mmCIF file of N, CA, C and O in Angstrom:
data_model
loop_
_atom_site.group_PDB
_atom_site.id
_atom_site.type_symbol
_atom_site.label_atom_id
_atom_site.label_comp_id
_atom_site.label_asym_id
_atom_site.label_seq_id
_atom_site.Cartn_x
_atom_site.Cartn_y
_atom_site.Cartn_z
ATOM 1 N N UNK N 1 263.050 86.959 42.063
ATOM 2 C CA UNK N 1 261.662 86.577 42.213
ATOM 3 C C UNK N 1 260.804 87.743 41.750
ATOM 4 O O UNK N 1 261.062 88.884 42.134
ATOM 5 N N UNK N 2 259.753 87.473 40.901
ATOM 6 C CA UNK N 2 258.977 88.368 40.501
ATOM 7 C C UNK N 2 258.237 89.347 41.155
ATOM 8 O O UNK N 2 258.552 88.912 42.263
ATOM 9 N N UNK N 3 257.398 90.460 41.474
ATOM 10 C CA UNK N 3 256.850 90.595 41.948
ATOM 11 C C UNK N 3 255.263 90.752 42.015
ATOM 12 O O UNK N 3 255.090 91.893 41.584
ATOM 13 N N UNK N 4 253.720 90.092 42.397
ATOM 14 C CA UNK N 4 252.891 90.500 41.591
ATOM 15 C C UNK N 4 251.710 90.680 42.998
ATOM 16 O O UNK N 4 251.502 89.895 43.923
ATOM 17 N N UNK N 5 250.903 92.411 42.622
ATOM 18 C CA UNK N 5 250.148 92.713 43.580
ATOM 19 C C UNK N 5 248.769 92.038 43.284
ATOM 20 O O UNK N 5 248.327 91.660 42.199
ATOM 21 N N UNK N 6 248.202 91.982 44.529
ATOM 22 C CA UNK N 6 246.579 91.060 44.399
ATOM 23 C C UNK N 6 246.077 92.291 45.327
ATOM 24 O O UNK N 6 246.496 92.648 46.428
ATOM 25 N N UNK N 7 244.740 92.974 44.287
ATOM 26 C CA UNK N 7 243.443 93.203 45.527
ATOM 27 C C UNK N 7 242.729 92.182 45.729
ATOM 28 O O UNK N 7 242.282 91.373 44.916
ATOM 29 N N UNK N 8 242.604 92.244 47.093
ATOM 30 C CA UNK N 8 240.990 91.141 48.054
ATOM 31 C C UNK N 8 239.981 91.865 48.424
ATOM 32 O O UNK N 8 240.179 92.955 48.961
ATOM 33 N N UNK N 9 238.602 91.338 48.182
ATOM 34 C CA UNK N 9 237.918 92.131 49.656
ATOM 35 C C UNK N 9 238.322 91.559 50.697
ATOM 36 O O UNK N 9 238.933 90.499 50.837
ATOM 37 N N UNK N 10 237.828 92.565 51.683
ATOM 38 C CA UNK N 10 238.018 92.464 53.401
ATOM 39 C C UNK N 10 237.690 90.891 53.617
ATOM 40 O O UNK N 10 238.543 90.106 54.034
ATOM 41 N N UNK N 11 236.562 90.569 53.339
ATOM 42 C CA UNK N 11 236.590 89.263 53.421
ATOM 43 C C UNK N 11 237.423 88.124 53.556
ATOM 44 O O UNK N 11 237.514 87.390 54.541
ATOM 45 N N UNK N 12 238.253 88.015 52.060
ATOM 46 C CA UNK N 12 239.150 87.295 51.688
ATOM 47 C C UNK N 12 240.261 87.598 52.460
ATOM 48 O O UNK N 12 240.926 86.668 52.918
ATOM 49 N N UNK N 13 240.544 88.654 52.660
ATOM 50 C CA UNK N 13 241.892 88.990 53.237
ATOM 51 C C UNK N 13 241.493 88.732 54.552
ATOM 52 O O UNK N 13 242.401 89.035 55.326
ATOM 53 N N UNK N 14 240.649 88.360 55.032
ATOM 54 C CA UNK N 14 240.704 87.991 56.663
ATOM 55 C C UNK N 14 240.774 86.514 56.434
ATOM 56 O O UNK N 14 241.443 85.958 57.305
ATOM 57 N N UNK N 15 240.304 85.740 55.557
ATOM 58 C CA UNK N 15 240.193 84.260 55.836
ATOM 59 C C UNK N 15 241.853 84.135 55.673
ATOM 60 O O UNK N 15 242.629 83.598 56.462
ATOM 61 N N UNK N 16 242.151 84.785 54.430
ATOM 62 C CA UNK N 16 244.018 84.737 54.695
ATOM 63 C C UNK N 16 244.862 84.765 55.677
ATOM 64 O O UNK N 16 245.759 83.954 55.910
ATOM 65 N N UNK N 17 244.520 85.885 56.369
ATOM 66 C CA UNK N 17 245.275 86.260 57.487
ATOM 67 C C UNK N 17 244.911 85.000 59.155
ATOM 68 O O UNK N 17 245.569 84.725 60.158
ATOM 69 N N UNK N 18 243.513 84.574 58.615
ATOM 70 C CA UNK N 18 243.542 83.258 59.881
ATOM 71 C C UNK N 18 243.927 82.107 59.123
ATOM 72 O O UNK N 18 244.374 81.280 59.918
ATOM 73 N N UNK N 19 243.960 81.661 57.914
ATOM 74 C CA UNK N 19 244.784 80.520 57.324
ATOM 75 C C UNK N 19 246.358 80.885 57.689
ATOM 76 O O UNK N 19 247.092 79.991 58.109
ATOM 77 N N UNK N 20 246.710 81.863 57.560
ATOM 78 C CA UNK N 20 248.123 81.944 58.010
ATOM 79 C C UNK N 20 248.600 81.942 59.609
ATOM 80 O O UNK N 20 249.675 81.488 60.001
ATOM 81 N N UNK N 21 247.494 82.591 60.510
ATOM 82 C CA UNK N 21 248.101 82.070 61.940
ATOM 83 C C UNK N 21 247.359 80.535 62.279
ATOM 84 O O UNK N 21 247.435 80.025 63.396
ATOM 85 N N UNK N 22 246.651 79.910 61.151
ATOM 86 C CA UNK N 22 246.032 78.314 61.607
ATOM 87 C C UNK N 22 247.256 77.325 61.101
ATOM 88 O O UNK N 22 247.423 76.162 61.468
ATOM 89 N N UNK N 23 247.902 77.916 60.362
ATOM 90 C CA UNK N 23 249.162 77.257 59.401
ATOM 91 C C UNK N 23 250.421 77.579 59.610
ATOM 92 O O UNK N 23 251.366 77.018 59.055
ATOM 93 N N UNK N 24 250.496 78.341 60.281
ATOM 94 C CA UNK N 24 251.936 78.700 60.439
ATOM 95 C C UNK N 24 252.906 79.872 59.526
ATOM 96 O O UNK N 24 254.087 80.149 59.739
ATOM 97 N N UNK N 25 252.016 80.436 58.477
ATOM 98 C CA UNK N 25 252.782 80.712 57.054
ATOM 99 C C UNK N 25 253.071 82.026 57.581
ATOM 100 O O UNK N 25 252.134 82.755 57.906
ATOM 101 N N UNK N 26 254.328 82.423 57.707
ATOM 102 C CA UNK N 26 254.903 83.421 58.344
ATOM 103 C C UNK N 26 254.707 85.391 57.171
ATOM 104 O O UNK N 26 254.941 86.574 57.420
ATOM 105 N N UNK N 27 254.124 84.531 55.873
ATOM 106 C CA UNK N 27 253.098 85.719 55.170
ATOM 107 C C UNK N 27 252.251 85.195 53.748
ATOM 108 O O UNK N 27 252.342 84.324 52.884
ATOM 109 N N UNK N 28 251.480 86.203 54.086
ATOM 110 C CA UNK N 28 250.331 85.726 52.551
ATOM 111 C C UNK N 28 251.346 85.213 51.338
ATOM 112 O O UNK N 28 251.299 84.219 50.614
ATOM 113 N N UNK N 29 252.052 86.047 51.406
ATOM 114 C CA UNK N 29 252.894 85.665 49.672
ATOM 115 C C UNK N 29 253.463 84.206 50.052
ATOM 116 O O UNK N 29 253.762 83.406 49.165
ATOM 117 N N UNK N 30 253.556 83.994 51.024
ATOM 118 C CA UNK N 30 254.275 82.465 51.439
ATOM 119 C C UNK N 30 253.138 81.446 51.312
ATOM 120 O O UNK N 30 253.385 80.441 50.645
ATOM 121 N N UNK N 31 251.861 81.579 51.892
ATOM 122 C CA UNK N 31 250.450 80.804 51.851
ATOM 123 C C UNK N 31 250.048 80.837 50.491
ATOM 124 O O UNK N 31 249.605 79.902 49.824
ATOM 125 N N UNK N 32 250.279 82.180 50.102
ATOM 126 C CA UNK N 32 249.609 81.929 48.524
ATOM 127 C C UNK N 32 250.546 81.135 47.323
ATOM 128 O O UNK N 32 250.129 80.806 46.213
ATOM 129 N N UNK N 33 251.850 80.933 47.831
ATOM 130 C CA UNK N 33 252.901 80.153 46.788
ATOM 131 C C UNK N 33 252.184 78.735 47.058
ATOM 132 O O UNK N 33 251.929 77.989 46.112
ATOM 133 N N UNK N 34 251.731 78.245 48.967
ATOM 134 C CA UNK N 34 251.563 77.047 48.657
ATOM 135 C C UNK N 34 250.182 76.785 47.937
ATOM 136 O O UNK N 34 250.009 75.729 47.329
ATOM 137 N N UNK N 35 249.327 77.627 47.999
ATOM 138 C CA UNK N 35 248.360 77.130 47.252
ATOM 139 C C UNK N 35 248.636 76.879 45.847
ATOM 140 O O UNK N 35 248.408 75.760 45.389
ATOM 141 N N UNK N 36 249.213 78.022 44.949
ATOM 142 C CA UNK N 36 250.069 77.663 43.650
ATOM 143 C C UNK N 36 250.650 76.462 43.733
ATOM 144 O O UNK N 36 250.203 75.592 42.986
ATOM 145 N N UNK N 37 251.503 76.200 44.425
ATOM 146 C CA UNK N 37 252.465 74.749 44.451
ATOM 147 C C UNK N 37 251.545 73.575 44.189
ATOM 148 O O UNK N 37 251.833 72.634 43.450
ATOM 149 N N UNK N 38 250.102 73.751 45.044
ATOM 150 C CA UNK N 38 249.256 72.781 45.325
ATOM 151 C C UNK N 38 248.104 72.056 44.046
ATOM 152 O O UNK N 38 247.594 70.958 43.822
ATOM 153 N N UNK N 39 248.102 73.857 43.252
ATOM 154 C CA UNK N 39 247.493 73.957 42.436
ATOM 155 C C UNK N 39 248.293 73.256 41.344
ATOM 156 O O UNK N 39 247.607 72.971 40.362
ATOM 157 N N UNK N 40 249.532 72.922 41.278
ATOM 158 C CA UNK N 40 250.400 72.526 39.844
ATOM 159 C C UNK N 40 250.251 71.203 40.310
ATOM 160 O O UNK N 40 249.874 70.384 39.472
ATOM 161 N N UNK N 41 250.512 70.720 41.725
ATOM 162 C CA UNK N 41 250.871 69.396 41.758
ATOM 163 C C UNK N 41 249.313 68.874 41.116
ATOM 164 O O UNK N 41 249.334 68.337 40.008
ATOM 165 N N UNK N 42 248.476 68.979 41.563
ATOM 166 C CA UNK N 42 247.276 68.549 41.068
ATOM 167 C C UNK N 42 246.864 68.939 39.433
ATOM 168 O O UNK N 42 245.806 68.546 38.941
ATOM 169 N N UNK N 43 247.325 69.324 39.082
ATOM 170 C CA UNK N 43 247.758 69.705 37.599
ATOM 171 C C UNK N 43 248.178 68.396 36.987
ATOM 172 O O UNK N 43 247.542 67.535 36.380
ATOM 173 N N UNK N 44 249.603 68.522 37.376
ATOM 174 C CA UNK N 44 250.822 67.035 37.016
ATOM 175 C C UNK N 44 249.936 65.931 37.184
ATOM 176 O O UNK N 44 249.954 64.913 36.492
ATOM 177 N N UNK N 45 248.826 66.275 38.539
ATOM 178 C CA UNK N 45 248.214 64.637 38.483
ATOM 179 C C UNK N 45 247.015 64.390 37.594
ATOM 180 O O UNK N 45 246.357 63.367 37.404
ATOM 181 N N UNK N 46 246.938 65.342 37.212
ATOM 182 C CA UNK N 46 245.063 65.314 36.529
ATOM 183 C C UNK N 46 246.098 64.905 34.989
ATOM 184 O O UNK N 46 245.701 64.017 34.234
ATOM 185 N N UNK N 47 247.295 65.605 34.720
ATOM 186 C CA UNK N 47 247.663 65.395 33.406
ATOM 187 C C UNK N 47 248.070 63.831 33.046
ATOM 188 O O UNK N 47 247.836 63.138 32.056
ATOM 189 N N UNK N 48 248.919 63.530 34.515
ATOM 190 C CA UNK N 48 249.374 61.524 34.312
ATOM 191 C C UNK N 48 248.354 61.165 34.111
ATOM 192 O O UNK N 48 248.197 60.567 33.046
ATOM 193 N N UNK N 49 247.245 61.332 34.957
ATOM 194 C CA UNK N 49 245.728 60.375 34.655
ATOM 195 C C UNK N 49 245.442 60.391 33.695
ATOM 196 O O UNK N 49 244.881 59.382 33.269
ATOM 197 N N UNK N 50 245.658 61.551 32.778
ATOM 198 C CA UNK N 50 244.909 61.480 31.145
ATOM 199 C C UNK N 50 245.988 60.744 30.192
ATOM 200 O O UNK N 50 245.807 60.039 29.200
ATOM 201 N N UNK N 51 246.927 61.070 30.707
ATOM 202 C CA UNK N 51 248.236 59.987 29.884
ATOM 203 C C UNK N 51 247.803 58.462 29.995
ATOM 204 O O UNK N 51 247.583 57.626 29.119
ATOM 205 N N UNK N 52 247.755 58.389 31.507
ATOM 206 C CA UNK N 52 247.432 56.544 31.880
ATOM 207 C C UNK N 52 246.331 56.329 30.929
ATOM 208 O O UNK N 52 246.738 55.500 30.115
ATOM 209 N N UNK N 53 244.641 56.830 30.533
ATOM 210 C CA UNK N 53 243.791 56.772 30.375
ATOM 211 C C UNK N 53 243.924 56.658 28.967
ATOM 212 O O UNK N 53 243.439 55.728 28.323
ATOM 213 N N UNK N 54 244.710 57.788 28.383
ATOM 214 C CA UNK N 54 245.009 57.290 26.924
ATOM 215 C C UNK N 54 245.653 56.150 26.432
ATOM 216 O O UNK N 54 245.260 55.577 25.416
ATOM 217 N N UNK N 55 246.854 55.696 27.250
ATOM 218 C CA UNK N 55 247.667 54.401 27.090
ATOM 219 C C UNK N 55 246.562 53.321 27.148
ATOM 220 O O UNK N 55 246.488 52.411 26.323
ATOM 221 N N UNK N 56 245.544 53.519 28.382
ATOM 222 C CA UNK N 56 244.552 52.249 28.395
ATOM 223 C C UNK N 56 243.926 52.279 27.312
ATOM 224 O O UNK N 56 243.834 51.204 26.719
ATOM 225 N N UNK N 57 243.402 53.289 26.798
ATOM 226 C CA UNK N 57 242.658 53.877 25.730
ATOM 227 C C UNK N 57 243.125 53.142 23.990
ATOM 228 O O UNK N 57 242.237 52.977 23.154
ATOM 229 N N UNK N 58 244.288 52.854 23.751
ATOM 230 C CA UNK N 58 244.826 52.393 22.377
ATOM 231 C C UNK N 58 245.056 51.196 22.392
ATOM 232 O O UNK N 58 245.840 50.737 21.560
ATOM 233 N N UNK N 59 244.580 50.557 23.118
ATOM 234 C CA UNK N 59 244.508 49.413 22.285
ATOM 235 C C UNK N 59 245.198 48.128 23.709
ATOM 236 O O UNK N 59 245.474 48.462 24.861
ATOM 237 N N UNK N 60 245.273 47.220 23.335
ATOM 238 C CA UNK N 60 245.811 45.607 23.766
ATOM 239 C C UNK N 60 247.250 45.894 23.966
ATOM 240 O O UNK N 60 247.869 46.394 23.028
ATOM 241 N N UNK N 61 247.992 45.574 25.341
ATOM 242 C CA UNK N 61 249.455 45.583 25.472
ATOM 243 C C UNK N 61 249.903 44.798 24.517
ATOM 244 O O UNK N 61 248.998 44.203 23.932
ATOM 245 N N UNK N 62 251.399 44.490 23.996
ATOM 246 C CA UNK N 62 251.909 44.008 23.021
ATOM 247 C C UNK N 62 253.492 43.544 23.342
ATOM 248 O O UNK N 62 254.373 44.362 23.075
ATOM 249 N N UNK N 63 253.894 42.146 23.954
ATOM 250 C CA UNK N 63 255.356 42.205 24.577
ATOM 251 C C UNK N 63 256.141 42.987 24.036
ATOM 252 O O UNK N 63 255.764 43.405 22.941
ATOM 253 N N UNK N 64 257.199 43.378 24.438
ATOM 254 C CA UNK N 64 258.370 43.972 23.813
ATOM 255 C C UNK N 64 259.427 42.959 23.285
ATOM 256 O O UNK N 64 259.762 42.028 24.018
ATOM 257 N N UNK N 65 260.061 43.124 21.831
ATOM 258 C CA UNK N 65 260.996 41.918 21.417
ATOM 259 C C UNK N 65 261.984 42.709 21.982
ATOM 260 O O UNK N 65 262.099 43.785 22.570
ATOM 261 N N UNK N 66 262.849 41.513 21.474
ATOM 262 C CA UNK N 66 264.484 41.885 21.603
ATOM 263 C C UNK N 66 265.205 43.272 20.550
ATOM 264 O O UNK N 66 266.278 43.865 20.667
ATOM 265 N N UNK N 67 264.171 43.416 19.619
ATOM 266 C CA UNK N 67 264.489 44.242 18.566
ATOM 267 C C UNK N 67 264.083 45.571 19.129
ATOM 268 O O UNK N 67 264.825 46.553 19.167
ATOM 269 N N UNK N 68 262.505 45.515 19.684
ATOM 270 C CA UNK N 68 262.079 46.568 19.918
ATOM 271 C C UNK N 68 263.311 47.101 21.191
ATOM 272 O O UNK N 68 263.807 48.213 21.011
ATOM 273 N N UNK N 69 263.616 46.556 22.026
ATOM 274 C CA UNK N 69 264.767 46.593 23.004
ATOM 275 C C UNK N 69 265.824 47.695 22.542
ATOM 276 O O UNK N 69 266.301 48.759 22.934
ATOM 277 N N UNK N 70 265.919 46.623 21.262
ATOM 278 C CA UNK N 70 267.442 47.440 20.960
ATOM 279 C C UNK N 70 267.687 48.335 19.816
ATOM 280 O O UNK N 70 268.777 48.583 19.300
ATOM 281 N N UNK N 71 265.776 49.076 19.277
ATOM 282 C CA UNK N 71 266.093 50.147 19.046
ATOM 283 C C UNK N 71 265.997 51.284 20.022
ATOM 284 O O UNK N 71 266.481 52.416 19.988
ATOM 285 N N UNK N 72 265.175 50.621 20.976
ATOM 286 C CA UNK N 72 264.882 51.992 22.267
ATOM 287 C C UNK N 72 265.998 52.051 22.379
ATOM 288 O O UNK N 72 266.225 53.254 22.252
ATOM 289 N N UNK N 73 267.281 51.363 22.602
ATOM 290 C CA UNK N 73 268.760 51.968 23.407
ATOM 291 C C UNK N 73 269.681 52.400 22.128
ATOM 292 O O UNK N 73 270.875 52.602 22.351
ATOM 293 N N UNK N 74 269.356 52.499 21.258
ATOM 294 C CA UNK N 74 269.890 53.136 19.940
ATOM 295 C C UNK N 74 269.259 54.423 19.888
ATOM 296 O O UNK N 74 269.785 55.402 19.360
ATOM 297 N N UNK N 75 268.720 54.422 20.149
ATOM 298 C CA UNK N 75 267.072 55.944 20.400
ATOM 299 C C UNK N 75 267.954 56.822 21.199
ATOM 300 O O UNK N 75 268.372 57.945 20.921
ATOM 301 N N UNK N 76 268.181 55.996 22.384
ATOM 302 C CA UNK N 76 268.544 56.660 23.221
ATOM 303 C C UNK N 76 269.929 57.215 23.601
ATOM 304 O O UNK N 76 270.135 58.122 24.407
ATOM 305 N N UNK N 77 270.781 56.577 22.942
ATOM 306 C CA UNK N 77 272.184 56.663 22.574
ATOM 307 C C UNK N 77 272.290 57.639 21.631
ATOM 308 O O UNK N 77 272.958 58.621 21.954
ATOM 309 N N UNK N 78 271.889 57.620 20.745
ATOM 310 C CA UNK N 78 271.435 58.960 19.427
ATOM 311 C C UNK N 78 270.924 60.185 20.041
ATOM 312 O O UNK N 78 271.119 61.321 19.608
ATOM 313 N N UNK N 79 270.254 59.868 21.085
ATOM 314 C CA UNK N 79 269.648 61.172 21.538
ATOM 315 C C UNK N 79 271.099 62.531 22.532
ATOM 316 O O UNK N 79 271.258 63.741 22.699
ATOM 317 N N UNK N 80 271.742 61.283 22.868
ATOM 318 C CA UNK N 80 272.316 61.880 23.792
ATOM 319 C C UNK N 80 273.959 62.048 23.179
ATOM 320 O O UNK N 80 274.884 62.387 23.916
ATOM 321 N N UNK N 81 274.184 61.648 21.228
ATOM 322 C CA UNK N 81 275.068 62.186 21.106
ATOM 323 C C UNK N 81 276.146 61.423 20.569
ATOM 324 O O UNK N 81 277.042 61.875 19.857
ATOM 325 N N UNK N 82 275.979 59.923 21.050
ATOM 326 C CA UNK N 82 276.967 59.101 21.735
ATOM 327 C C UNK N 82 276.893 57.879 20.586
ATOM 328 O O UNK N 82 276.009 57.909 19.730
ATOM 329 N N UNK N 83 277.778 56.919 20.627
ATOM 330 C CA UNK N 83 277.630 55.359 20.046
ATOM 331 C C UNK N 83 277.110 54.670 20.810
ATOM 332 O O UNK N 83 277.264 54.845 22.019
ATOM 333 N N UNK N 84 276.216 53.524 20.222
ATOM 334 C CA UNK N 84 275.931 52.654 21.639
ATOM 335 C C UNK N 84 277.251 51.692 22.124
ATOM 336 O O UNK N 84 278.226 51.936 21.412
ATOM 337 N N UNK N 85 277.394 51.143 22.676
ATOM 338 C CA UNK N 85 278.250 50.159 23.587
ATOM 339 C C UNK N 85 277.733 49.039 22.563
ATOM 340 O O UNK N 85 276.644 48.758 22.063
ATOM 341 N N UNK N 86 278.862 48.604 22.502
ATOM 342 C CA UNK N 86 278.997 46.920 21.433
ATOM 343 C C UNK N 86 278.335 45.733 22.286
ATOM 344 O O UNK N 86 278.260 45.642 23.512
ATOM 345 N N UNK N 87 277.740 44.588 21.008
ATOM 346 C CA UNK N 87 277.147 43.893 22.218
ATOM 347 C C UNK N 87 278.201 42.892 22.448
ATOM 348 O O UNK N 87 279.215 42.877 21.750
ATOM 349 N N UNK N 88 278.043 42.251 23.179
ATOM 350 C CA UNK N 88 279.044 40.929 24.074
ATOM 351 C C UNK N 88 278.486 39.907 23.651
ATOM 352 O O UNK N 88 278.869 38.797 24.020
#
């Protein structure tokens, strides 16, 4: 694990030190990972939303054929190396 120092003012470092006995976090470097943690998950979510938003964004859904089907599992069979499985 890396190691990385933070100056605070007095300030900050007191609201820390009562977020950690209001929370339980047995030390700052432990409180401050969850805020990081907290900070990515909300990351991941702000990023799906712009994914969803773009998908809504292009255009009219479009069924999937049987073709389109069975190049995704050729896609995906290729990707990973392999032959696909014969059909029945």
């Amino acid at each position: 694990m890396a190691t990385m120092n933070l100056s605070l003012p007095d300030e900050m470092k007191s609201f820390v030190e009562a977020r950690m006995a209001q929370e339980g976090y047995a030390s700052a470097s432990e409180y401050v990972r969850s805020l990081i943690r907290e900070a990515q998950r909300r990351q991941a979510q702000q990023e799906l939303e712009a994914k969803f938003r773009e998908a809504l964004d292009s255009g009219p859904a479009t069924p999937l054929t049987r073709a389109d089907w069975d190049d995704l599992e050729r896609r995906v069979w290729e990707r990973h190396g392999q032959t696909p499985a014969p059909k029945s």
